[in-house]
Amino acid sequence: MSFLLERTYGLRPNYWYIPENEVSTGAQNLFFESSPDNETQQFLDHSNNISASFFWQTVRNIGVMILSSIYSKTDINGMTGFGNMFLFSEQQFANFLAIDRQTWRANNKSVLDLGAGNGDITEHMRSFFDNVYATELSPKMRNRLTSKGYKVLDALEWAKTDVKFDLITAFNLLDRHYSPGKLLEDLWINAHRSNCNVVVSLVLPVNHYVEFNPNGKSTRPDKFLNVQGRTYAEHVHHMIFNVFKPANFEVIRWTRLPYLCEGDMSHAAYYLPDAVFLLKPIIPEPTATLTAEEIATTKPPVPETVHEDL
C-alpha cells in the first residue's frame, strides 16, 4: 500500500499521517495514528485517471472559465461535479471514533455535518447513521446534498433545531467560517444538549479564508482563531489548549489525515495536511453547581486570548 501511494503521488505516505515536527507532550499524549487503506488508494487512482484525461481536463477548464465570471468556485464545483474531496474512509472513520462495526447499530442514530459541500466526505459516515443532516451555504451544493438524500438544514439557523444528534461534525469549516467563535459556541450548545461528541477538522497551519460571509463581502472572519507559531505541530497544540479548551471542549483524541482533492493537468491529486479532533463538550467550572435547567440554557464563554506555553 505504501508503494502504491508513493507511486501515485510521489510523496512518502508516512508524511501524510505523522506530524513532520515534534508536537508538544500534551498533544502527543492525545495523538491517534491513522494509516492509509484501499479506499484512499482508490480515490488517488480515480483522480490520477481524471488528471490524465486530456478531454476531461479541457472540458473542465472551459467550463470553469465560462462560469467563474458569475459563480463562486464552490458553486461551480457543485454544478459540474469538479473538485471532489477525500478525507477518510469508512474504516478510518470507525477506527478514529472507536466504533466496533460488528456491534454498531445505525438504528435511529443521527449525524449532522456542517458545511458539507457536495457530501463526498459525509458519504463515508452514512452507513453508521440512519439520519444524515447537513448544512451548506452554497445553493448549488445544497442541491447536490438534497439529491443524495441528506436532510439539509438552514446553514445560518441550524443551531436552533430541536433535533438531537449522536454526532456533530465540522470538516474544514472552522477556518472558513465568518465567525469561528460563534461556530464553537453553537457546537457546544448543541453537543451539550444532545449529549454527543463533535468532530472538527481543519488544515494546519491555520489560514483563514471566508468565501460565504452573510455579514458582507470580507474574506476575513470577525475574529481569528487564537493560534501562534508557523508549523503544523505548533498549531495543533494551540488548537487543543488555546481554542478548544477555552470553548469548553475536551479533546479526546486527534489524528493527522491527508485532505485530498482531485487533480488537474499539473498534478494527479492535491494534498493538504489536516488535523482531525474528537471533542467532548464539558460543563464550564463556574456553572458546575447550577441546576439542570440552568445548565441546559448556559452558553459557554467566548474563547479568551490566553496562550499556554509549548
Short mmCIF file of C-alpha atoms in Angstrom, two decimals:
data_model
loop_
_atom_site.label_atom_id
_atom_site.label_comp_id
_atom_site.label_asym_id
_atom_site.label_seq_id
_atom_site.Cartn_x
_atom_site.Cartn_y
_atom_site.Cartn_z
CA MET A 1 0.00 0.00 0.00
CA SER A 2 2.80 2.43 0.84
CA PHE A 3 4.41 1.78 -2.54
CA LEU A 4 1.16 2.49 -4.36
CA LEU A 5 0.62 5.76 -2.51
CA GLU A 6 4.16 6.89 -3.24
CA ARG A 7 3.86 5.84 -6.87
CA THR A 8 0.64 7.80 -7.34
CA TYR A 9 1.57 10.99 -5.58
CA GLY A 10 5.34 10.95 -5.25
CA LEU A 11 5.27 11.58 -1.51
CA ARG A 12 6.09 9.11 1.23
CA PRO A 13 2.75 8.33 2.92
CA ASN A 14 4.14 8.48 6.47
CA TYR A 15 4.28 12.26 5.96
CA TRP A 16 0.52 12.20 5.45
CA TYR A 17 -0.27 10.54 8.77
CA ILE A 18 2.53 11.60 11.14
CA PRO A 19 3.39 15.24 12.02
CA GLU A 20 6.68 16.28 10.39
CA ASN A 21 7.69 18.20 13.54
CA GLU A 22 7.67 17.03 17.14
CA VAL A 23 4.44 18.01 18.87
CA SER A 24 4.14 19.08 22.50
CA THR A 25 3.80 16.41 25.18
CA GLY A 26 0.18 17.38 25.83
CA ALA A 27 -0.71 16.97 22.16
CA GLN A 28 1.35 13.80 21.73
CA ASN A 29 -0.50 12.09 24.58
CA LEU A 30 -3.77 12.59 22.66
CA PHE A 31 -2.46 11.56 19.24
CA PHE A 32 -4.10 8.66 17.39
CA GLU A 33 -2.12 7.38 14.41
CA SER A 34 -4.16 6.67 11.30
CA SER A 35 -2.96 4.72 8.29
CA PRO A 36 -3.74 4.52 4.54
CA ASP A 37 -6.13 1.93 3.17
CA ASN A 38 -7.71 0.71 -0.06
CA GLU A 39 -10.31 3.49 -0.22
CA THR A 40 -7.55 6.09 -0.03
CA GLN A 41 -5.74 4.41 -2.91
CA GLN A 42 -8.94 4.09 -4.95
CA PHE A 43 -9.55 7.83 -4.68
CA LEU A 44 -5.98 8.55 -5.79
CA ASP A 45 -6.25 6.12 -8.72
CA HIS A 46 -9.52 7.72 -9.83
CA SER A 47 -8.02 11.19 -9.51
CA ASN A 48 -4.98 10.10 -11.47
CA ASN A 49 -7.21 8.83 -14.32
CA ILE A 50 -9.10 12.13 -14.43
CA SER A 51 -5.86 14.11 -14.42
CA ALA A 52 -4.53 12.07 -17.34
CA SER A 53 -7.65 12.60 -19.47
CA PHE A 54 -7.00 15.44 -21.92
CA PHE A 55 -10.67 15.54 -22.96
CA TRP A 56 -11.95 15.75 -19.38
CA GLN A 57 -9.43 18.42 -18.38
CA THR A 58 -10.22 20.52 -21.48
CA VAL A 59 -13.95 20.38 -20.71
CA ARG A 60 -13.20 21.29 -17.13
CA ASN A 61 -11.01 24.28 -17.97
CA ILE A 62 -13.50 25.69 -20.47
CA GLY A 63 -16.40 25.21 -18.05
CA VAL A 64 -14.58 26.92 -15.18
CA MET A 65 -13.53 29.82 -17.44
CA ILE A 66 -17.12 30.45 -18.55
CA LEU A 67 -18.77 30.06 -15.15
CA SER A 68 -16.18 31.83 -12.98
CA SER A 69 -17.42 35.27 -14.01
CA ILE A 70 -20.81 34.51 -12.46
CA TYR A 71 -20.40 31.88 -9.75
CA SER A 72 -18.04 31.16 -6.87
CA LYS A 73 -15.60 28.26 -7.11
CA THR A 74 -17.71 26.26 -4.67
CA ASP A 75 -20.88 26.82 -6.71
CA ILE A 76 -19.04 25.80 -9.89
CA ASN A 77 -17.90 22.56 -8.27
CA GLY A 78 -21.47 21.97 -7.11
CA MET A 79 -22.86 22.40 -10.64
CA THR A 80 -20.17 20.47 -12.52
CA GLY A 81 -19.04 17.80 -10.07
CA PHE A 82 -15.44 19.04 -10.21
CA GLY A 83 -13.08 19.16 -7.24
CA ASN A 84 -14.22 16.06 -5.35
CA MET A 85 -12.56 15.66 -1.95
CA PHE A 86 -11.44 12.78 0.25
CA LEU A 87 -10.59 12.90 3.96
CA PHE A 88 -11.23 9.45 5.41
CA SER A 89 -12.59 6.05 4.51
CA GLU A 90 -15.40 4.33 6.40
CA GLN A 91 -12.87 2.18 8.23
CA GLN A 92 -10.63 5.11 9.13
CA PHE A 93 -13.69 6.93 10.48
CA ALA A 94 -14.70 3.88 12.54
CA ASN A 95 -11.18 3.46 13.90
CA PHE A 96 -10.90 7.10 14.94
CA LEU A 97 -14.26 7.07 16.74
CA ALA A 98 -13.57 3.62 18.24
CA ILE A 99 -16.68 2.17 16.57
CA ASP A 100 -16.97 -1.61 16.62
CA ARG A 101 -18.57 -2.31 13.26
CA GLN A 102 -19.68 -5.76 14.42
CA THR A 103 -21.87 -4.38 17.21
CA TRP A 104 -22.66 -0.86 16.00
CA ARG A 105 -26.27 -0.28 15.03
CA ALA A 106 -27.33 2.70 12.90
CA ASN A 107 -30.95 2.40 14.06
CA ASN A 108 -32.39 5.84 14.89
CA LYS A 109 -28.93 7.39 15.12
CA SER A 110 -28.43 10.87 13.64
CA VAL A 111 -25.40 12.83 12.48
CA LEU A 112 -25.15 16.48 11.49
CA ASP A 113 -22.40 17.50 9.07
CA LEU A 114 -21.87 21.27 8.98
CA GLY A 115 -20.58 22.82 5.77
CA ALA A 116 -20.94 19.51 3.98
CA GLY A 117 -20.12 20.76 0.47
CA ASN A 118 -21.22 18.19 -2.11
CA GLY A 119 -21.44 15.44 0.52
CA ASP A 120 -18.38 13.45 -0.59
CA ILE A 121 -16.92 13.33 2.92
CA THR A 122 -20.36 12.98 4.52
CA GLU A 123 -20.94 9.85 2.43
CA HIS A 124 -18.27 7.93 4.35
CA MET A 125 -20.31 8.37 7.56
CA ARG A 126 -23.63 7.38 6.02
CA SER A 127 -23.56 3.68 6.90
CA PHE A 128 -23.22 4.49 10.61
CA PHE A 129 -26.36 6.64 10.92
CA ASP A 130 -30.00 6.26 9.90
CA ASN A 131 -30.48 10.02 9.64
CA VAL A 132 -27.91 12.27 7.96
CA TYR A 133 -28.40 16.01 8.34
CA ALA A 134 -26.24 18.61 6.63
CA THR A 135 -25.79 22.35 6.19
CA GLU A 136 -24.21 24.29 3.34
CA LEU A 137 -24.21 27.96 2.31
CA SER A 138 -23.64 27.32 -1.40
CA PRO A 139 -27.04 26.95 -3.17
CA LYS A 140 -25.56 24.64 -5.81
CA MET A 141 -24.01 22.39 -3.19
CA ARG A 142 -27.30 22.27 -1.29
CA ASN A 143 -28.92 20.90 -4.42
CA ARG A 144 -26.26 18.19 -4.57
CA LEU A 145 -26.84 17.30 -0.93
CA THR A 146 -30.60 17.08 -1.41
CA SER A 147 -30.16 14.86 -4.47
CA LYS A 148 -28.13 12.46 -2.33
CA GLY A 149 -30.93 12.15 0.19
CA TYR A 150 -29.47 14.22 3.02
CA LYS A 151 -31.74 16.32 5.23
CA VAL A 152 -30.50 19.85 4.63
CA LEU A 153 -30.88 22.36 7.47
CA ASP A 154 -30.57 26.13 7.18
CA ALA A 155 -26.86 26.97 7.37
CA LEU A 156 -27.47 30.09 9.49
CA GLU A 157 -30.24 28.73 11.71
CA TRP A 158 -29.17 25.10 12.29
CA ALA A 159 -28.23 25.77 15.92
CA LYS A 160 -31.90 26.45 16.73
CA THR A 161 -33.05 22.99 15.66
CA ASP A 162 -34.71 20.76 18.25
CA VAL A 163 -33.23 17.61 16.68
CA LYS A 164 -30.86 15.71 18.94
CA PHE A 165 -27.79 14.20 17.32
CA ASP A 166 -25.47 11.30 18.10
CA LEU A 167 -22.56 13.14 16.45
CA ILE A 168 -21.92 16.61 15.02
CA THR A 169 -19.10 17.17 12.52
CA ALA A 170 -17.48 20.28 11.04
CA PHE A 171 -14.89 19.22 8.48
CA ASN A 172 -12.60 22.00 7.26
CA LEU A 173 -15.13 24.63 8.25
CA LEU A 174 -13.71 26.40 11.31
CA ASP A 175 -11.05 28.28 9.32
CA ARG A 176 -13.60 29.06 6.59
CA HIS A 177 -16.37 30.31 8.89
CA TYR A 178 -17.22 34.00 9.10
CA SER A 179 -17.34 33.74 12.91
CA PRO A 180 -15.27 30.85 14.36
CA GLY A 181 -16.19 31.85 17.93
CA LYS A 182 -19.91 31.68 17.16
CA LEU A 183 -19.46 28.31 15.45
CA LEU A 184 -17.69 26.88 18.51
CA GLU A 185 -20.39 28.31 20.78
CA ASP A 186 -23.18 26.80 18.68
CA LEU A 187 -21.33 23.47 18.55
CA TRP A 188 -21.01 23.42 22.33
CA ILE A 189 -24.68 24.28 22.94
CA ASN A 190 -26.00 21.60 20.58
CA ALA A 191 -23.47 18.92 21.54
CA HIS A 192 -24.22 19.52 25.23
CA ARG A 193 -27.98 19.42 24.60
CA SER A 194 -27.66 16.24 22.53
CA ASN A 195 -25.06 14.70 24.89
CA CYS A 196 -22.88 13.87 21.89
CA ASN A 197 -19.32 14.35 20.72
CA VAL A 198 -18.08 16.67 17.98
CA VAL A 199 -15.52 16.04 15.24
CA VAL A 200 -13.71 19.11 13.90
CA SER A 201 -11.03 19.11 11.22
CA LEU A 202 -9.01 21.88 9.63
CA VAL A 203 -5.89 22.32 7.56
CA LEU A 204 -2.85 23.33 9.62
CA PRO A 205 -1.15 25.74 9.93
CA VAL A 206 -4.39 27.74 10.09
CA ASN A 207 -5.10 30.03 7.15
CA HIS A 208 -8.44 31.83 7.41
CA TYR A 209 -10.46 32.45 4.26
CA VAL A 210 -14.20 33.18 4.20
CA GLU A 211 -15.90 32.53 0.86
CA PHE A 212 -19.51 32.94 2.03
CA ASN A 213 -19.92 35.80 4.50
CA PRO A 214 -23.51 36.76 5.44
CA ASN A 215 -22.15 39.91 7.11
CA GLY A 216 -20.62 41.32 3.94
CA LYS A 217 -18.00 40.63 1.29
CA SER A 218 -14.95 40.36 3.55
CA THR A 219 -12.92 37.16 3.26
CA ARG A 220 -11.69 37.63 6.84
CA PRO A 221 -13.53 36.25 9.88
CA ASP A 222 -14.82 38.55 12.59
CA LYS A 223 -12.13 37.15 14.90
CA PHE A 224 -9.14 34.96 14.17
CA LEU A 225 -8.50 31.67 15.95
CA ASN A 226 -6.07 32.05 18.83
CA VAL A 227 -3.10 30.11 17.43
CA GLN A 228 0.58 31.01 17.26
CA GLY A 229 3.63 29.66 15.51
CA ARG A 230 4.24 28.60 11.94
CA THR A 231 4.26 24.81 11.98
CA TYR A 232 1.62 22.10 11.95
CA ALA A 233 2.80 20.89 15.37
CA GLU A 234 2.59 24.34 16.97
CA HIS A 235 -0.90 24.92 15.66
CA VAL A 236 -2.08 21.50 16.89
CA HIS A 237 -1.00 22.46 20.39
CA HIS A 238 -2.69 25.86 20.28
CA MET A 239 -5.90 24.42 18.83
CA ILE A 240 -6.12 22.00 21.77
CA PHE A 241 -5.20 24.38 24.59
CA ASN A 242 -5.99 27.89 23.31
CA VAL A 243 -9.06 27.26 21.13
CA PHE A 244 -10.95 24.12 22.17
CA LYS A 245 -10.22 24.23 25.90
CA PRO A 246 -11.44 27.85 26.41
CA ALA A 247 -14.51 26.93 24.33
CA ASN A 248 -15.24 24.17 26.89
CA PHE A 249 -14.29 21.19 24.75
CA GLU A 250 -12.12 18.36 25.96
CA VAL A 251 -10.02 16.84 23.18
CA ILE A 252 -10.47 13.06 23.45
CA ARG A 253 -8.01 12.35 20.63
CA TRP A 254 -6.74 13.80 17.39
CA THR A 255 -5.22 12.40 14.23
CA ARG A 256 -3.49 13.60 11.07
CA LEU A 257 -5.09 12.77 7.72
CA PRO A 258 -4.41 13.86 4.14
CA TYR A 259 -7.12 16.16 2.81
CA LEU A 260 -7.12 15.11 -0.84
CA CYS A 261 -8.65 16.80 -3.89
CA GLU A 262 -8.97 15.58 -7.45
CA GLY A 263 -6.12 16.75 -9.63
CA ASP A 264 -5.76 18.56 -12.93
CA MET A 265 -3.27 18.60 -15.81
CA SER A 266 -0.50 19.68 -13.45
CA HIS A 267 -0.98 17.23 -10.58
CA ALA A 268 -2.59 13.82 -10.17
CA ALA A 269 -4.05 14.97 -6.85
CA TYR A 270 -3.76 17.83 -4.41
CA TYR A 271 -2.92 17.28 -0.75
CA LEU A 272 -3.22 19.39 2.40
CA PRO A 273 -2.30 18.31 5.96
CA ASP A 274 -5.46 18.03 8.06
CA ALA A 275 -5.79 17.68 11.81
CA VAL A 276 -8.97 15.93 12.95
CA PHE A 277 -10.10 16.39 16.57
CA LEU A 278 -12.65 14.36 18.52
CA LEU A 279 -14.20 16.71 21.08
CA LYS A 280 -16.38 16.25 24.13
CA PRO A 281 -18.39 19.20 25.49
CA ILE A 282 -17.66 19.86 29.16
CA ILE A 283 -19.50 21.96 31.72
CA PRO A 284 -17.71 25.25 32.45
CA GLU A 285 -16.43 25.14 36.02
CA PRO A 286 -18.25 28.31 37.16
CA THR A 287 -21.62 26.76 36.22
CA ALA A 288 -20.94 23.31 37.71
CA THR A 289 -23.23 23.99 40.71
CA LEU A 290 -26.18 25.29 38.69
CA THR A 291 -29.42 23.39 38.40
CA ALA A 292 -30.00 21.07 35.45
CA GLU A 293 -32.39 23.60 33.91
CA GLU A 294 -29.83 26.42 34.25
CA ILE A 295 -27.06 24.27 32.80
CA ALA A 296 -29.21 23.39 29.78
CA THR A 297 -29.56 27.07 28.89
CA THR A 298 -26.00 28.14 29.74
CA LYS A 299 -23.82 29.38 26.90
CA PRO A 300 -20.07 28.79 27.00
CA PRO A 301 -17.82 31.83 27.35
CA VAL A 302 -16.22 33.21 24.22
CA PRO A 303 -12.65 31.77 23.95
CA GLU A 304 -10.17 34.10 25.60
CA THR A 305 -6.92 35.21 24.03
CA VAL A 306 -4.80 33.37 26.58
CA HIS A 307 -1.75 31.40 25.43
CA GLU A 308 -0.16 28.37 27.02
CA ASP A 309 3.49 27.63 26.51
CA LEU A 310 4.53 24.81 24.22
#
